[in-house]
Amino acid sequence: MTLHKGASESDRKQTGHPVNPFYGEADPVAGMETAPPQHTLPDGPLSPHTAYQFVHDELMLDGNSRLNLATFVTTWMEPQAGVLMAECRDKNMIDKDEYPRTAELEKRCVAMLSDLWHAPDPAAAVGCSTTGSSEACMLAGMAFKRRWMQRNKDRYPAKARPNLVMGANVQVCWEKFCNFWEVEARTVPMEGDRFHLDAASAAELCDENTIGVVAILGSTFDGSYEPVADICAALDELQEKRGWDIPVHVDGASGAMIAPFLDPELRWDFRLPRVASINTSGHKYGLVYPGVGWALWRDTKALPEELVFRVNYLGGDMPTFALNFSRPGAQVAAQYYTFLRLGRAGFRAVQQATRDVACSMAERIGALGDFRLLTKGDQLPVFAFTTADHVTAFDVFDVSRRMRERGWLVPAYTFPPNREDLSVLRVVCRNGFSMDLADLFLADLEQLLTELREQPGPMKRPENVATAFHH
Ligand SMILES: *Cc1c(COP(=O)(O)O)cnc(C)c1O
């Protein structure tokens, strides 16, 4: 999480504001006449009502999550899912022996995913829930590194340094993996209109110390699918020529819950023998509130046994693979609910509706004449666009800032190497972002453009201020 500093001297000295007895803040328990301090622990307790009011009121200033077109993460679930999650919030996922039914639901979710992703032998596939794709990617990367170390016992660490090959468009979790686990990140830069990894460049960067190649389905930058099958084929060829057997991990944070339903012919999963592991974010297009991801390996050979832990002090002897220990069980129960509730046909319908909204929005934005589309929303229901070449009055950052005035959160950001010259806006459509809301978005954008077109030029902004987007 954000690395915060302690309170400054002025924060610590801050005296509370007087409270208004009529509004209901004055607290009979504390006999309070001023608000409690915010940066040091208050001396005494408050009534729950007062404490709730303070926290609730402050949080009113957060953005409206449903209008947040920056995030991939689920912002709407059915009320029944909310009830179920509330019922499970006291259950710790790690206590497998105490909460055996929660553990069983996790197991069933893994089984359903291994089937959905075409594990050749579903009974041999292994997997686990995680806090999200980031943890899942760490685990997959660790498996890659350990397998490579086992193959190179005589060379590591004195004579060889492991590397991981991926596109410059990877999500930040892969940079974290390489940094934390001391693996060289070999990234293929963007070139021209190629905004993600391609097979030839991936193979070119590989050598005998490559622990694996990461292919993304689809890219966070523009929603495009990377050519997983082509990348695997190029690595097959490399193995024939050089003898290096380099596994592929598919980072399907979003796409692993889209492609199986909307692009069933696309071969990106365990149907490709070179795909060793896949992750997804249950809390993205798995349609669950934040806090759940999944990591699966095609078989136990892909996940070295020495990384798996067995703890018996909670009772039982369940194998676990995770970075953290305690974790809420609610999200896993909600994931199982979603699988049960929707089934294949339900997922197909929900994801198709979301793709329809994305494609329609992209088409209408393209037709405005002010913008050039980079993607159309027909892979992930996500599209990126930039200002058309002839537009000189405003830039994408102006659009992002002005849309925010109307409550729409649309991030603008620059692309990674070698396309740092390119700045885009990105819209992420999710379940709950209806065609009605899309119409309202377009109406606001069109109205805004009449003002933006009259600007003398883009507003000046401090260097390197891109709006946050790394979801
Ligand atoms: C969102 C995302 C991640 C990180 O996932 P979290 O679930 O937010 O931890 C990793 N890779 C890709 C491609 C993503 O889109």
XYZ file of C-alpha atoms and ligand atoms in Angstrom:
486
model
C 0.000 0.000 0.000
C 0.965 3.650 -0.170
C 4.002 4.212 1.968
C 2.824 6.886 4.379
C 4.767 9.131 6.701
C 3.845 9.818 10.326
C 1.984 12.994 11.296
C 3.784 16.312 10.901
C 4.271 18.535 13.917
C 1.437 20.833 12.858
C -0.862 17.821 12.336
C -0.057 16.559 15.826
C -0.763 19.957 17.360
C -4.044 20.403 15.506
C -6.911 21.173 17.869
C -10.360 19.761 17.152
C -13.087 21.821 15.549
C -16.056 22.643 17.752
C -18.902 20.202 17.133
C -22.517 21.046 16.462
C -24.879 19.518 19.040
C -27.928 19.837 16.775
C -26.312 17.903 13.881
C -25.638 15.105 16.300
C -21.900 15.085 16.571
C -21.771 16.104 20.257
C -21.111 12.877 22.042
C -22.802 11.997 25.323
C -20.292 9.145 25.916
C -17.216 11.280 25.578
C -18.889 14.464 26.819
C -17.188 15.848 23.754
C -17.351 19.442 22.662
C -14.615 19.382 20.047
C -13.880 16.825 17.351
C -11.277 14.148 18.175
C -7.705 14.498 16.852
C -7.044 12.952 13.437
C -3.348 12.166 13.620
C -2.888 10.916 17.162
C -4.959 8.261 18.883
C -7.802 10.015 20.754
C -7.565 9.850 24.556
C -10.924 8.146 25.050
C -13.756 6.389 23.213
C -16.665 7.883 21.249
C -20.117 6.441 20.837
C -20.395 4.238 17.735
C -22.892 6.677 16.251
C -20.488 9.607 16.484
C -17.510 7.643 15.237
C -19.562 6.385 12.287
C -20.733 9.886 11.407
C -17.175 11.274 11.334
C -15.864 8.514 9.100
C -18.921 8.376 6.874
C -18.928 12.124 6.266
C -15.267 12.227 5.332
C -15.688 9.376 2.843
C -18.459 11.256 1.009
C -15.663 13.087 -0.798
C -14.346 9.936 -2.495
C -15.300 9.628 -6.161
C -18.373 7.648 -7.206
C -16.986 4.197 -8.016
C -19.623 3.493 -10.687
C -18.471 6.541 -12.684
C -14.846 5.477 -12.362
C -13.905 4.465 -15.906
C -10.254 4.098 -14.853
C -10.634 0.908 -12.878
C -10.974 -2.703 -14.032
C -12.177 -3.690 -10.596
C -15.793 -4.656 -9.928
C -17.901 -1.798 -8.605
C -21.320 -3.420 -8.648
C -22.593 -6.760 -7.382
C -26.048 -8.049 -6.677
C -27.425 -7.405 -3.175
C -27.398 -11.173 -2.478
C -23.649 -11.218 -3.080
C -23.301 -8.349 -0.619
C -25.277 -10.288 1.994
C -23.154 -13.382 1.447
C -19.962 -11.391 1.787
C -21.189 -9.775 5.009
C -21.949 -13.259 6.357
C -18.383 -14.399 5.638
C -16.369 -11.350 6.657
C -15.307 -12.941 9.962
C -13.905 -16.051 8.310
C -10.194 -16.280 7.739
C -9.326 -17.989 4.474
C -6.207 -19.588 5.971
C -8.161 -21.485 8.651
C -8.914 -24.329 6.287
C -9.634 -26.770 9.055
C -11.963 -24.436 10.975
C -13.869 -23.308 7.888
C -13.820 -26.424 5.722
C -16.761 -25.313 3.564
C -15.022 -22.068 2.586
C -11.962 -24.143 1.714
C -14.177 -26.436 -0.355
C -15.628 -23.480 -2.297
C -12.099 -22.307 -3.099
C -11.277 -25.794 -4.378
C -14.374 -25.861 -6.589
C -13.510 -22.462 -8.052
C -10.030 -23.749 -8.978
C -11.607 -26.821 -10.556
C -14.055 -24.706 -12.574
C -11.253 -22.446 -13.805
C -9.010 -25.356 -14.799
C -11.890 -26.689 -16.885
C -12.700 -23.256 -18.332
C -9.039 -22.778 -19.310
C -8.788 -26.256 -20.864
C -6.268 -27.916 -18.570
C -5.430 -31.139 -20.459
C -5.937 -33.131 -17.279
C -8.105 -31.047 -14.910
C -7.336 -33.442 -12.058
C -3.611 -32.741 -12.457
C -3.975 -28.943 -12.548
C -3.200 -27.056 -9.345
C -4.199 -23.584 -8.275
C -5.133 -21.277 -5.450
C -6.945 -18.064 -4.680
C -4.914 -14.940 -3.974
C -5.590 -11.340 -2.987
C -5.526 -10.367 -6.665
C -3.553 -10.826 -9.852
C -0.483 -9.155 -8.392
C -0.036 -11.877 -5.796
C -0.928 -14.512 -8.400
C 1.760 -13.142 -10.759
C 4.345 -13.154 -7.942
C 3.560 -16.822 -7.305
C 3.759 -17.710 -11.001
C 7.035 -15.813 -11.335
C 8.444 -17.601 -8.287
C 7.552 -20.970 -9.810
C 9.338 -19.942 -13.026
C 12.422 -18.821 -11.154
C 12.589 -21.935 -8.995
C 12.224 -24.243 -11.991
C 15.041 -22.423 -13.749
C 17.203 -22.620 -10.615
C 16.617 -26.354 -10.419
C 17.768 -26.705 -14.038
C 20.794 -24.465 -13.421
C 21.991 -25.526 -9.976
C 25.609 -25.436 -11.065
C 25.400 -21.911 -12.531
C 23.175 -19.930 -10.135
C 23.885 -17.492 -8.520
C 27.604 -17.145 -9.252
C 27.596 -17.612 -13.010
C 24.173 -16.708 -14.268
C 21.424 -14.187 -13.640
C 17.838 -15.169 -14.467
C 15.709 -12.978 -16.731
C 12.032 -12.659 -17.613
C 10.864 -11.559 -21.073
C 7.752 -9.404 -21.517
C 6.365 -6.322 -23.259
C 7.004 -2.803 -21.982
C 3.228 -2.657 -21.543
C 3.196 -5.115 -18.627
C 1.276 -4.200 -15.523
C 3.452 -2.855 -12.713
C 3.212 -6.177 -10.802
C 5.778 -7.693 -13.190
C 8.249 -4.883 -12.526
C 7.669 -5.562 -8.841
C 8.292 -9.268 -9.308
C 11.592 -8.640 -11.070
C 12.689 -6.084 -8.493
C 11.680 -8.075 -5.386
C 12.933 -11.452 -6.621
C 16.085 -10.151 -8.334
C 15.269 -11.209 -11.844
C 16.373 -9.130 -14.829
C 13.336 -7.601 -16.566
C 13.787 -7.858 -20.341
C 11.101 -5.711 -21.876
C 10.224 -5.388 -25.540
C 9.490 -1.718 -26.239
C 6.481 -0.506 -28.210
C 7.278 0.439 -31.825
C 5.087 2.530 -34.095
C 1.574 1.139 -33.980
C 2.576 -2.032 -32.133
C 1.507 -1.435 -28.540
C 2.217 -4.869 -27.074
C 4.522 -7.877 -27.217
C 5.013 -9.656 -30.549
C 6.320 -13.173 -31.075
C 9.534 -12.363 -32.949
C 10.759 -9.729 -30.480
C 9.914 -11.965 -27.528
C 11.942 -14.857 -28.928
C 14.812 -12.534 -29.788
C 15.242 -11.452 -26.158
C 15.345 -15.017 -24.806
C 18.496 -16.884 -23.856
C 19.477 -19.849 -21.679
C 18.772 -17.772 -18.548
C 15.204 -16.833 -19.465
C 12.927 -18.233 -16.762
C 9.820 -17.575 -18.839
C 7.876 -15.243 -21.097
C 4.835 -13.295 -19.892
C 2.011 -12.792 -22.394
C -0.854 -10.502 -21.438
C -4.518 -11.050 -22.207
C -5.116 -8.134 -22.541
C -2.959 -5.122 -22.113
C -3.869 -2.620 -19.398
C -2.716 0.205 -21.655
C -5.191 -0.301 -24.492
C -7.185 -3.501 -23.878
C -5.557 -5.440 -26.748
C -4.839 -9.166 -26.549
C -1.216 -10.218 -26.987
C -0.687 -12.998 -29.555
C -0.195 -15.840 -27.072
C -0.310 -18.656 -29.658
C 2.226 -16.914 -31.922
C 4.526 -16.305 -28.964
C 4.317 -20.012 -28.053
C 5.035 -21.005 -31.661
C 8.106 -18.744 -31.776
C 9.349 -20.360 -28.547
C 8.733 -23.839 -30.022
C 10.964 -22.863 -32.905
C 13.568 -21.484 -30.528
C 13.592 -24.749 -28.611
C 14.144 -26.665 -31.840
C 17.060 -24.407 -32.791
C 18.727 -23.760 -29.452
C 17.344 -26.379 -27.082
C 15.922 -23.843 -24.586
C 12.548 -24.946 -23.264
C 11.051 -21.635 -22.119
C 7.607 -21.703 -20.464
C 4.912 -19.061 -20.941
C 2.753 -17.471 -18.267
C -0.475 -15.829 -19.413
C -1.368 -12.775 -17.352
C -5.101 -13.008 -17.909
C -5.965 -10.525 -15.141
C -8.861 -9.297 -17.270
C -8.974 -11.405 -20.428
C -8.974 -14.852 -18.820
C -12.566 -14.126 -17.782
C -13.544 -12.546 -21.128
C -11.997 -14.712 -23.852
C -13.455 -18.071 -22.699
C -16.956 -16.655 -23.116
C -16.659 -14.250 -26.039
C -13.728 -15.631 -28.053
C -13.966 -19.400 -27.554
C -11.958 -20.080 -30.746
C -8.981 -18.033 -29.588
C -6.213 -20.366 -28.393
C -4.468 -18.642 -25.506
C -4.847 -21.039 -22.564
C -3.722 -24.539 -21.489
C -4.652 -25.800 -24.973
C -1.189 -24.448 -25.829
C 1.271 -26.937 -24.306
C 3.794 -24.184 -23.618
C 1.427 -22.292 -21.299
C 2.555 -23.340 -17.817
C 0.396 -21.037 -15.721
C -2.426 -18.508 -15.919
C -3.685 -15.867 -13.514
C -6.845 -13.821 -13.371
C -8.354 -11.193 -11.093
C -11.600 -12.535 -9.685
C -12.315 -8.915 -8.812
C -12.078 -7.728 -12.433
C -14.148 -9.577 -15.045
C -14.639 -12.402 -12.520
C -17.271 -9.912 -11.299
C -16.431 -9.962 -7.563
C -15.741 -6.966 -5.289
C -12.010 -6.230 -4.649
C -9.847 -8.790 -2.892
C -9.615 -11.971 -4.968
C -7.396 -13.373 -7.703
C -6.551 -16.840 -9.013
C -3.345 -18.592 -10.064
C -3.374 -21.952 -11.852
C -0.603 -24.246 -13.106
C -1.249 -26.821 -15.812
C 0.165 -29.628 -13.619
C 2.326 -30.217 -10.563
C 5.463 -30.287 -12.733
C 4.914 -26.574 -13.404
C 4.810 -25.759 -9.675
C 7.882 -26.987 -7.751
C 6.778 -28.894 -4.678
C 9.400 -27.150 -2.528
C 7.449 -23.849 -2.786
C 4.339 -25.359 -1.227
C 3.882 -24.997 2.526
C 2.043 -27.242 4.924
C 1.212 -25.812 8.330
C -0.432 -28.012 10.917
C -0.877 -25.652 13.842
C -4.364 -24.626 12.754
C -5.320 -28.274 12.576
C -5.332 -30.243 9.348
C -2.527 -30.356 6.844
C -3.564 -28.424 3.762
C -0.882 -27.453 1.253
C -0.819 -23.686 0.675
C 0.980 -21.388 -1.725
C 0.597 -17.698 -0.875
C 2.591 -14.613 0.065
C 0.334 -13.613 2.937
C -1.272 -15.651 5.687
C -4.616 -14.328 6.999
C -7.122 -13.150 4.423
C -10.886 -12.689 4.323
C -12.954 -15.618 3.037
C -15.819 -13.447 1.761
C -14.430 -12.861 -1.721
C -13.952 -16.554 -2.384
C -17.543 -17.264 -1.323
C -18.655 -14.417 -3.599
C -16.638 -15.858 -6.501
C -18.338 -19.208 -6.090
C -21.699 -17.425 -5.894
C -20.955 -15.652 -9.180
C -19.959 -18.898 -10.917
C -23.080 -20.637 -9.647
C -25.360 -17.698 -10.349
C -24.268 -17.037 -13.943
C -22.936 -20.244 -15.399
C -21.400 -20.135 -18.871
C -24.437 -18.611 -20.566
C -24.774 -15.938 -17.883
C -21.112 -14.974 -18.097
C -21.353 -14.856 -21.885
C -24.377 -12.535 -21.691
C -22.807 -10.196 -19.112
C -19.455 -9.950 -20.901
C -21.134 -9.508 -24.306
C -23.271 -6.670 -22.938
C -20.136 -4.996 -21.596
C -18.315 -5.476 -24.908
C -21.325 -4.042 -26.776
C -21.216 -0.907 -24.627
C -17.443 -0.556 -25.148
C -17.659 -1.034 -28.934
C -20.558 1.372 -29.248
C -18.819 4.046 -27.176
C -15.579 3.652 -29.095
C -17.387 3.950 -32.413
C -19.265 7.059 -31.332
C -16.136 8.701 -29.921
C -14.310 7.906 -33.160
C -17.133 9.534 -35.136
C -16.794 12.838 -33.254
C -13.809 13.739 -35.432
C -11.674 15.067 -32.565
C -10.137 11.736 -31.649
C -8.193 8.827 -33.096
C -8.975 5.386 -31.668
C -6.086 3.060 -30.793
C -8.391 0.178 -29.911
C -12.101 -0.423 -30.428
C -13.206 -2.284 -27.309
C -13.615 -5.565 -29.213
C -11.011 -7.525 -27.217
C -11.127 -6.441 -23.586
C -14.161 -4.129 -23.263
C -11.599 -1.350 -22.976
C -10.458 1.207 -25.506
C -7.796 3.883 -25.712
C -7.940 6.988 -27.848
C -5.915 10.103 -28.439
C -6.581 13.470 -30.033
C -6.675 13.505 -33.841
C -3.618 14.920 -35.617
C -5.375 18.150 -36.584
C -6.450 18.945 -33.007
C -4.286 21.703 -31.519
C -6.712 23.428 -29.136
C -6.628 20.813 -26.376
C -4.971 17.571 -25.340
C -6.060 14.347 -23.614
C -5.171 15.747 -20.196
C -7.606 18.635 -20.733
C -10.348 16.158 -21.616
C -9.628 14.049 -18.543
C -9.629 17.054 -16.217
C -12.785 18.596 -17.639
C -14.727 15.299 -17.640
C -13.842 15.005 -13.991
C -15.742 18.207 -13.316
C -18.850 16.288 -14.325
C -18.025 13.280 -12.177
C -16.501 11.043 -14.892
C -13.117 9.563 -14.013
C -11.286 8.906 -17.286
C -7.527 8.651 -16.935
C -5.076 10.223 -19.366
C -1.504 8.961 -19.442
C 1.567 8.582 -21.618
C 2.631 5.272 -23.136
C 5.834 3.409 -22.136
C 9.025 3.175 -24.262
C 9.319 3.747 -27.216
C 6.023 5.591 -27.494
C 6.381 8.080 -24.635
C 5.373 10.687 -27.210
C 1.858 9.241 -27.241
C -0.710 10.317 -24.623
C -4.080 8.629 -24.480
C -7.377 8.460 -22.660
C -8.663 5.048 -21.662
C -12.189 3.900 -20.929
C -12.764 0.609 -19.072
C -16.322 -0.689 -19.412
C -17.563 -2.997 -16.668
C -20.719 -4.765 -15.668
C -23.032 -2.039 -14.377
C -21.823 0.563 -16.866
C -24.959 0.486 -18.958
C -25.716 1.842 -22.428
C -27.718 4.561 -20.614
C -24.637 5.698 -18.709
C -22.617 5.503 -21.940
C -25.164 7.860 -23.582
C -24.796 10.308 -20.700
C -21.016 10.083 -20.981
C -21.150 10.865 -24.710
C -23.542 13.757 -24.167
C -21.214 15.282 -21.565
C -18.178 14.752 -23.781
C -19.844 16.363 -26.802
C -20.923 19.367 -24.791
C -17.456 19.735 -23.365
C -15.857 19.584 -26.800
C -17.694 22.728 -27.906
C -15.760 24.539 -25.157
C -12.456 22.711 -25.614
C -12.349 23.450 -29.344
C -12.360 27.182 -28.469
C -9.284 26.930 -26.232
C -6.190 28.760 -27.517
C -4.179 25.590 -26.868
C -3.727 22.771 -24.355
C -3.617 23.931 -20.745
C -0.097 23.926 -19.342
C 0.505 21.206 -16.837
C 3.519 20.304 -14.730
C 5.822 17.793 -16.466
C 5.040 14.142 -15.877
C 1.652 14.633 -14.309
C -0.313 11.781 -15.747
C -3.505 10.931 -13.912
C -3.215 7.697 -11.959
C -4.222 4.709 -14.016
C -2.163 1.650 -13.134
C -5.055 -0.580 -12.298
C -4.934 -5.459 -12.943
C -3.818 -6.201 -13.543
C -2.841 -6.789 -12.724
C -2.840 -6.610 -11.232
O -3.983 -7.196 -10.713
P -4.566 -6.910 -9.254
O -5.692 -7.877 -9.208
O -5.011 -5.477 -9.259
O -3.500 -7.184 -8.269
C -1.853 -7.535 -13.335
N -1.808 -7.675 -14.673
C -2.731 -7.129 -15.485
C -2.635 -7.352 -16.970
C -3.771 -6.371 -14.947
O -4.675 -5.820 -15.763
